[in-house]
């Protein structure tokens, strides 16, 4: 392990998702909390579902260019604070 920060979302069965026009409602079964998120957040939750990925692996998955790293980190941090993903 190289000590890089890793991120993980619950497996798909840990979330209940309902599309709502321009947003989605995500019910996190473990916490009992419902979150409203943008559709792009669903892609992140799907990619991180039940597996640990480093920031670099997430960037590769979504073909994110270097300049967008700050926005990705901000999103991952917000999801971690909200309890939708874990950070280790």
GROMACS .gro file of N, CA, C and O in nm:
model
  352
    1UNK      N    1   0.085  -0.118   0.000
    1UNK     CA    2   0.000   0.000   0.000
    1UNK      C    3   0.089   0.124   0.000
    1UNK      O    4   0.184   0.133   0.075
    2UNK      N    5   0.056   0.220  -0.084
    2UNK     CA    6   0.140   0.338  -0.097
    2UNK      C    7   0.097   0.453  -0.008
    2UNK      O    8   0.156   0.560  -0.013
    3UNK      N    9  -0.006   0.436   0.073
    3UNK     CA   10  -0.049   0.541   0.163
    3UNK      C   11  -0.140   0.644   0.099
    3UNK      O   12  -0.176   0.742   0.162
    4UNK      N   13  -0.179   0.625  -0.026
    4UNK     CA   14  -0.268   0.718  -0.094
    4UNK      C   15  -0.408   0.709  -0.033
    4UNK      O   16  -0.452   0.602   0.009
    5UNK      N   17  -0.477   0.821  -0.028
    5UNK     CA   18  -0.614   0.823   0.021
    5UNK      C   19  -0.701   0.742  -0.074
    5UNK      O   20  -0.688   0.752  -0.196
    6UNK      N   21  -0.788   0.660  -0.016
    6UNK     CA   22  -0.878   0.578  -0.095
    6UNK      C   23  -1.022   0.612  -0.057
    6UNK      O   24  -1.049   0.661   0.052
    7UNK      N   25  -1.112   0.585  -0.150
    7UNK     CA   26  -1.253   0.616  -0.131
    7UNK      C   27  -1.336   0.494  -0.165
    7UNK      O   28  -1.303   0.417  -0.255
    8UNK      N   29  -1.449   0.477  -0.093
    8UNK     CA   30  -1.538   0.364  -0.118
    8UNK      C   31  -1.681   0.405  -0.086
    8UNK      O   32  -1.709   0.469   0.015
    9UNK      N   33  -1.773   0.365  -0.174
    9UNK     CA   34  -1.916   0.385  -0.149
    9UNK      C   35  -1.975   0.251  -0.106
    9UNK      O   36  -1.914   0.146  -0.129
   10UNK      N   37  -2.091   0.255  -0.046
   10UNK     CA   38  -2.156   0.128  -0.011
   10UNK      C   39  -2.186   0.048  -0.137
   10UNK      O   40  -2.202   0.106  -0.245
   11UNK      N   41  -2.199  -0.083  -0.125
   11UNK     CA   42  -2.243  -0.162  -0.241
   11UNK      C   43  -2.382  -0.116  -0.285
   11UNK      O   44  -2.455  -0.052  -0.208
   12UNK      N   45  -2.420  -0.149  -0.406
   12UNK     CA   46  -2.547  -0.103  -0.462
   12UNK      C   47  -2.666  -0.136  -0.372
   12UNK      O   48  -2.760  -0.055  -0.362
   13UNK      N   49  -2.663  -0.250  -0.304
   13UNK     CA   50  -2.778  -0.285  -0.219
   13UNK      C   51  -2.781  -0.204  -0.089
   13UNK      O   52  -2.876  -0.213  -0.013
   14UNK      N   53  -2.680  -0.122  -0.066
   14UNK     CA   54  -2.678  -0.036   0.052
   14UNK      C   55  -2.742   0.099   0.028
   14UNK      O   56  -2.755   0.180   0.118
   15UNK      N   57  -2.782   0.122  -0.098
   15UNK     CA   58  -2.845   0.248  -0.136
   15UNK      C   59  -2.974   0.221  -0.210
   15UNK      O   60  -2.984   0.123  -0.285
   16UNK      N   61  -3.071   0.307  -0.192
   16UNK     CA   62  -3.192   0.306  -0.273
   16UNK      C   63  -3.195   0.439  -0.348
   16UNK      O   64  -3.184   0.545  -0.285
   17UNK      N   65  -3.208   0.433  -0.479
   17UNK     CA   66  -3.196   0.553  -0.561
   17UNK      C   67  -3.324   0.574  -0.641
   17UNK      O   68  -3.376   0.481  -0.703
   18UNK      N   69  -3.372   0.699  -0.638
   18UNK     CA   70  -3.491   0.737  -0.715
   18UNK      C   71  -3.457   0.863  -0.795
   18UNK      O   72  -3.414   0.963  -0.737
   19UNK      N   73  -3.476   0.856  -0.927
   19UNK     CA   74  -3.453   0.973  -1.012
   19UNK      C   75  -3.565   1.074  -0.994
   19UNK      O   76  -3.682   1.038  -0.988
   20UNK      N   77  -3.526   1.201  -0.983
   20UNK     CA   78  -3.621   1.312  -0.967
   20UNK      C   79  -3.582   1.423  -1.063
   20UNK      O   80  -3.489   1.498  -1.034
   21UNK      N   81  -3.645   1.433  -1.174
   21UNK     CA   82  -3.613   1.537  -1.273
   21UNK      C   83  -3.463   1.556  -1.287
   21UNK      O   84  -3.395   1.471  -1.341
   22UNK      N   85  -3.409   1.669  -1.237
   22UNK     CA   86  -3.267   1.701  -1.253
   22UNK      C   87  -3.181   1.652  -1.137
   22UNK      O   88  -3.061   1.678  -1.134
   23UNK      N   89  -3.239   1.584  -1.041
   23UNK     CA   90  -3.167   1.534  -0.925
   23UNK      C   91  -3.201   1.386  -0.903
   23UNK      O   92  -3.283   1.330  -0.974
   24UNK      N   93  -3.138   1.328  -0.804
   24UNK     CA   94  -3.172   1.192  -0.762
   24UNK      C   95  -3.175   1.190  -0.609
   24UNK      O   96  -3.096   1.257  -0.543
   25UNK      N   97  -3.268   1.114  -0.556
   25UNK     CA   98  -3.275   1.092  -0.411
   25UNK      C   99  -3.201   0.962  -0.383
   25UNK      O  100  -3.227   0.860  -0.446
   26UNK      N  101  -3.106   0.968  -0.291
   26UNK     CA  102  -3.027   0.851  -0.253
   26UNK      C  103  -3.053   0.823  -0.105
   26UNK      O  104  -3.017   0.903  -0.019
   27UNK      N  105  -3.118   0.711  -0.077
   27UNK     CA  106  -3.142   0.670   0.060
   27UNK      C  107  -3.029   0.576   0.101
   27UNK      O  108  -3.007   0.472   0.040
   28UNK      N  109  -2.952   0.617   0.201
   28UNK     CA  110  -2.840   0.539   0.254
   28UNK      C  111  -2.897   0.450   0.364
   28UNK      O  112  -2.929   0.497   0.472
   29UNK      N  113  -2.909   0.322   0.334
   29UNK     CA  114  -2.977   0.230   0.425
   29UNK      C  115  -2.910   0.223   0.563
   29UNK      O  116  -2.978   0.216   0.665
   30UNK      N  117  -2.777   0.227   0.568
   30UNK     CA  118  -2.707   0.213   0.696
   30UNK      C  119  -2.735   0.329   0.791
   30UNK      O  120  -2.747   0.310   0.911
   31UNK      N  121  -2.746   0.449   0.736
   31UNK     CA  122  -2.768   0.566   0.822
   31UNK      C  123  -2.913   0.606   0.831
   31UNK      O  124  -2.953   0.679   0.922
   32UNK      N  125  -2.994   0.562   0.735
   32UNK     CA  126  -3.133   0.604   0.731
   32UNK      C  127  -3.154   0.745   0.680
   32UNK      O  128  -3.261   0.802   0.695
   33UNK      N  129  -3.052   0.801   0.617
   33UNK     CA  130  -3.057   0.939   0.568
   33UNK      C  131  -3.077   0.939   0.416
   33UNK      O  132  -3.016   0.860   0.345
   34UNK      N  133  -3.162   1.030   0.370
   34UNK     CA  134  -3.183   1.049   0.226
   34UNK      C  135  -3.110   1.176   0.183
   34UNK      O  136  -3.117   1.279   0.250
   35UNK      N  137  -3.037   1.165   0.073
   35UNK     CA  138  -2.959   1.276   0.018
   35UNK      C  139  -3.011   1.308  -0.121
   35UNK      O  140  -3.047   1.217  -0.196
   36UNK      N  141  -3.012   1.435  -0.159
   36UNK     CA  142  -3.042   1.476  -0.295
   36UNK      C  143  -2.909   1.505  -0.364
   36UNK      O  144  -2.829   1.584  -0.313
   37UNK      N  145  -2.887   1.441  -0.479
   37UNK     CA  146  -2.759   1.456  -0.548
   37UNK      C  147  -2.781   1.479  -0.697
   37UNK      O  148  -2.887   1.447  -0.752
   38UNK      N  149  -2.677   1.530  -0.761
   38UNK     CA  150  -2.678   1.547  -0.906
   38UNK      C  151  -2.655   1.411  -0.973
   38UNK      O  152  -2.595   1.322  -0.912
   39UNK      N  153  -2.703   1.394  -1.094
   39UNK     CA  154  -2.684   1.266  -1.163
   39UNK      C  155  -2.538   1.223  -1.175
   39UNK      O  156  -2.509   1.103  -1.170
   40UNK      N  157  -2.447   1.317  -1.188
   40UNK     CA  158  -2.305   1.279  -1.197
   40UNK      C  159  -2.256   1.214  -1.069
   40UNK      O  160  -2.165   1.131  -1.072
   41UNK      N  161  -2.317   1.250  -0.958
   41UNK     CA  162  -2.280   1.187  -0.830
   41UNK      C  163  -2.315   1.039  -0.831
   41UNK      O  164  -2.244   0.957  -0.774
   42UNK      N  165  -2.423   1.004  -0.898
   42UNK     CA  166  -2.461   0.863  -0.909
   42UNK      C  167  -2.353   0.782  -0.980
   42UNK      O  168  -2.325   0.668  -0.944
   43UNK      N  169  -2.291   0.842  -1.081
   43UNK     CA  170  -2.181   0.775  -1.152
   43UNK      C  171  -2.064   0.748  -1.058
   43UNK      O  172  -2.004   0.641  -1.060
   44UNK      N  173  -2.034   0.847  -0.973
   44UNK     CA  174  -1.926   0.829  -0.875
   44UNK      C  175  -1.961   0.720  -0.775
   44UNK      O  176  -1.878   0.634  -0.744
   45UNK      N  177  -2.082   0.721  -0.724
   45UNK     CA  178  -2.124   0.619  -0.628
   45UNK      C  179  -2.119   0.480  -0.690
   45UNK      O  180  -2.079   0.383  -0.625
   46UNK      N  181  -2.157   0.471  -0.817
   46UNK     CA  182  -2.152   0.343  -0.887
   46UNK      C  183  -2.008   0.294  -0.902
   46UNK      O  184  -1.978   0.178  -0.877
   47UNK      N  185  -1.919   0.384  -0.942
   47UNK     CA  186  -1.779   0.346  -0.961
   47UNK      C  187  -1.713   0.304  -0.830
   47UNK      O  188  -1.627   0.215  -0.828
   48UNK      N  189  -1.752   0.368  -0.722
   48UNK     CA  190  -1.691   0.340  -0.591
   48UNK      C  191  -1.768   0.233  -0.512
   48UNK      O  192  -1.727   0.197  -0.403
   49UNK      N  193  -1.876   0.184  -0.567
   49UNK     CA  194  -1.963   0.090  -0.497
   49UNK      C  195  -1.894  -0.037  -0.452
   49UNK      O  196  -1.857  -0.121  -0.534
   50UNK      N  197  -1.874  -0.049  -0.321
   50UNK     CA  198  -1.820  -0.171  -0.262
   50UNK      C  199  -1.673  -0.197  -0.287
   50UNK      O  200  -1.624  -0.305  -0.259
   51UNK      N  201  -1.601  -0.098  -0.338
   51UNK     CA  202  -1.456  -0.118  -0.360
   51UNK      C  203  -1.380   0.011  -0.334
   51UNK      O  204  -1.431   0.121  -0.356
   52UNK      N  205  -1.259  -0.006  -0.286
   52UNK     CA  206  -1.173   0.108  -0.256
   52UNK      C  207  -1.100   0.151  -0.383
   52UNK      O  208  -1.042   0.068  -0.452
   53UNK      N  209  -1.103   0.280  -0.413
   53UNK     CA  210  -1.028   0.336  -0.525
   53UNK      C  211  -0.950   0.458  -0.478
   53UNK      O  212  -0.999   0.536  -0.396
   54UNK      N  213  -0.831   0.474  -0.531
   54UNK     CA  214  -0.752   0.595  -0.504
   54UNK      C  215  -0.806   0.708  -0.590
   54UNK      O  216  -0.880   0.685  -0.687
   55UNK      N  217  -0.765   0.829  -0.560
   55UNK     CA  218  -0.802   0.945  -0.639
   55UNK      C  219  -0.759   0.924  -0.784
   55UNK      O  220  -0.834   0.952  -0.878
   56UNK      N  221  -0.639   0.872  -0.802
   56UNK     CA  222  -0.587   0.850  -0.937
   56UNK      C  223  -0.673   0.750  -1.014
   56UNK      O  224  -0.699   0.767  -1.133
   57UNK      N  225  -0.719   0.644  -0.947
   57UNK     CA  226  -0.804   0.545  -1.012
   57UNK      C  227  -0.939   0.605  -1.051
   57UNK      O  228  -0.993   0.575  -1.157
   58UNK      N  229  -0.992   0.692  -0.966
   58UNK     CA  230  -1.118   0.759  -0.998
   58UNK      C  231  -1.097   0.850  -1.119
   58UNK      O  232  -1.180   0.853  -1.212
   59UNK      N  233  -0.986   0.922  -1.121
   59UNK     CA  234  -0.956   1.009  -1.235
   59UNK      C  235  -0.947   0.928  -1.364
   59UNK      O  236  -0.999   0.971  -1.467
   60UNK      N  237  -0.882   0.813  -1.359
   60UNK     CA  238  -0.870   0.729  -1.477
   60UNK      C  239  -1.006   0.676  -1.521
   60UNK      O  240  -1.036   0.672  -1.641
   61UNK      N  241  -1.088   0.635  -1.426
   61UNK     CA  242  -1.221   0.581  -1.457
   61UNK      C  243  -1.304   0.683  -1.534
   61UNK      O  244  -1.374   0.649  -1.629
   62UNK      N  245  -1.296   0.808  -1.494
   62UNK     CA  246  -1.377   0.913  -1.555
   62UNK      C  247  -1.299   0.998  -1.655
   62UNK      O  248  -1.350   1.100  -1.701
   63UNK      N  249  -1.176   0.956  -1.684
   63UNK     CA  250  -1.090   1.028  -1.779
   63UNK      C  251  -1.082   1.177  -1.745
   63UNK      O  252  -1.099   1.265  -1.830
   64UNK      N  253  -1.058   1.206  -1.618
   64UNK     CA  254  -1.049   1.343  -1.571
   64UNK      C  255  -0.909   1.395  -1.597
   64UNK      O  256  -0.809   1.329  -1.567
   65UNK      N  257  -0.902   1.514  -1.653
   65UNK     CA  258  -0.773   1.577  -1.679
   65UNK      C  259  -0.723   1.646  -1.554
   65UNK      O  260  -0.799   1.677  -1.462
   66UNK      N  261  -0.595   1.670  -1.549
   66UNK     CA  262  -0.529   1.723  -1.430
   66UNK      C  263  -0.598   1.847  -1.372
   66UNK      O  264  -0.611   1.861  -1.252
   67UNK      N  265  -0.647   1.937  -1.456
   67UNK     CA  266  -0.707   2.060  -1.408
   67UNK      C  267  -0.837   2.041  -1.331
   67UNK      O  268  -0.880   2.129  -1.258
   68UNK      N  269  -0.900   1.927  -1.348
   68UNK     CA  270  -1.027   1.902  -1.281
   68UNK      C  271  -1.011   1.830  -1.148
   68UNK      O  272  -1.109   1.796  -1.082
   69UNK      N  273  -0.888   1.806  -1.105
   69UNK     CA  274  -0.863   1.732  -0.981
   69UNK      C  275  -0.923   1.803  -0.860
   69UNK      O  276  -0.981   1.739  -0.773
   70UNK      N  277  -0.911   1.934  -0.854
   70UNK     CA  278  -0.963   2.009  -0.739
   70UNK      C  279  -1.114   1.991  -0.727
   70UNK      O  280  -1.166   1.972  -0.617
   71UNK      N  281  -1.184   1.995  -0.840
   71UNK     CA  282  -1.330   1.978  -0.836
   71UNK      C  283  -1.366   1.836  -0.793
   71UNK      O  284  -1.461   1.817  -0.716
   72UNK      N  285  -1.292   1.737  -0.840
   72UNK     CA  286  -1.317   1.599  -0.800
   72UNK      C  287  -1.293   1.581  -0.651
   72UNK      O  288  -1.374   1.520  -0.581
   73UNK      N  289  -1.183   1.635  -0.600
   73UNK     CA  290  -1.153   1.626  -0.457
   73UNK      C  291  -1.262   1.693  -0.374
   73UNK      O  292  -1.303   1.640  -0.270
   74UNK      N  293  -1.309   1.806  -0.420
   74UNK     CA  294  -1.416   1.877  -0.349
   74UNK      C  295  -1.543   1.791  -0.343
   74UNK      O  296  -1.608   1.780  -0.238
   75UNK      N  297  -1.576   1.727  -0.453
   75UNK     CA  298  -1.693   1.640  -0.458
   75UNK      C  299  -1.676   1.520  -0.367
   75UNK      O  300  -1.767   1.485  -0.290
   76UNK      N  301  -1.560   1.454  -0.374
   76UNK     CA  302  -1.534   1.338  -0.289
   76UNK      C  303  -1.538   1.377  -0.141
   76UNK      O  304  -1.594   1.304  -0.059
   77UNK      N  305  -1.480   1.491  -0.108
   77UNK     CA  306  -1.483   1.538   0.031
   77UNK      C  307  -1.626   1.564   0.078
   77UNK      O  308  -1.663   1.528   0.190
   78UNK      N  309  -1.707   1.625  -0.008
   78UNK     CA  310  -1.846   1.654   0.028
   78UNK      C  311  -1.924   1.524   0.048
   78UNK      O  312  -2.005   1.513   0.141
   79UNK      N  313  -1.899   1.425  -0.038
   79UNK     CA  314  -1.967   1.296  -0.023
   79UNK      C  315  -1.924   1.225   0.105
   79UNK      O  316  -2.006   1.160   0.171
   80UNK      N  317  -1.797   1.239   0.141
   80UNK     CA  318  -1.748   1.178   0.265
   80UNK      C  319  -1.810   1.244   0.387
   80UNK      O  320  -1.854   1.177   0.481
   81UNK      N  321  -1.817   1.376   0.386
   81UNK     CA  322  -1.878   1.450   0.497
   81UNK      C  323  -2.026   1.413   0.510
   81UNK      O  324  -2.077   1.398   0.621
   82UNK      N  325  -2.093   1.394   0.397
   82UNK     CA  326  -2.235   1.359   0.399
   82UNK      C  327  -2.258   1.213   0.441
   82UNK      O  328  -2.370   1.174   0.472
   83UNK      N  329  -2.149   1.134   0.441
   83UNK     CA  330  -2.162   0.995   0.482
   83UNK      C  331  -2.195   0.899   0.368
   83UNK      O  332  -2.224   0.782   0.393
   84UNK      N  333  -2.192   0.948   0.244
   84UNK     CA  334  -2.224   0.861   0.131
   84UNK      C  335  -2.105   0.778   0.085
   84UNK      O  336  -2.123   0.678   0.017
   85UNK      N  337  -1.984   0.822   0.116
   85UNK     CA  338  -1.865   0.741   0.088
   85UNK      C  339  -1.774   0.744   0.210
   85UNK      O  340  -1.787   0.830   0.296
   86UNK      N  341  -1.684   0.647   0.213
   86UNK     CA  342  -1.583   0.641   0.318
   86UNK      C  343  -1.450   0.686   0.258
   86UNK      O  344  -1.425   0.670   0.139
   87UNK      N  345  -1.366   0.738   0.345
   87UNK     CA  346  -1.232   0.781   0.305
   87UNK      C  347  -1.134   0.715   0.399
   87UNK      O  348  -1.154   0.712   0.521
   88UNK      N  349  -1.027   0.660   0.344
   88UNK     CA  350  -0.926   0.595   0.429
   88UNK      C  351  -0.787   0.621   0.374
   88UNK      O  352  -0.769   0.652   0.260
   0.00000   0.00000   0.00000
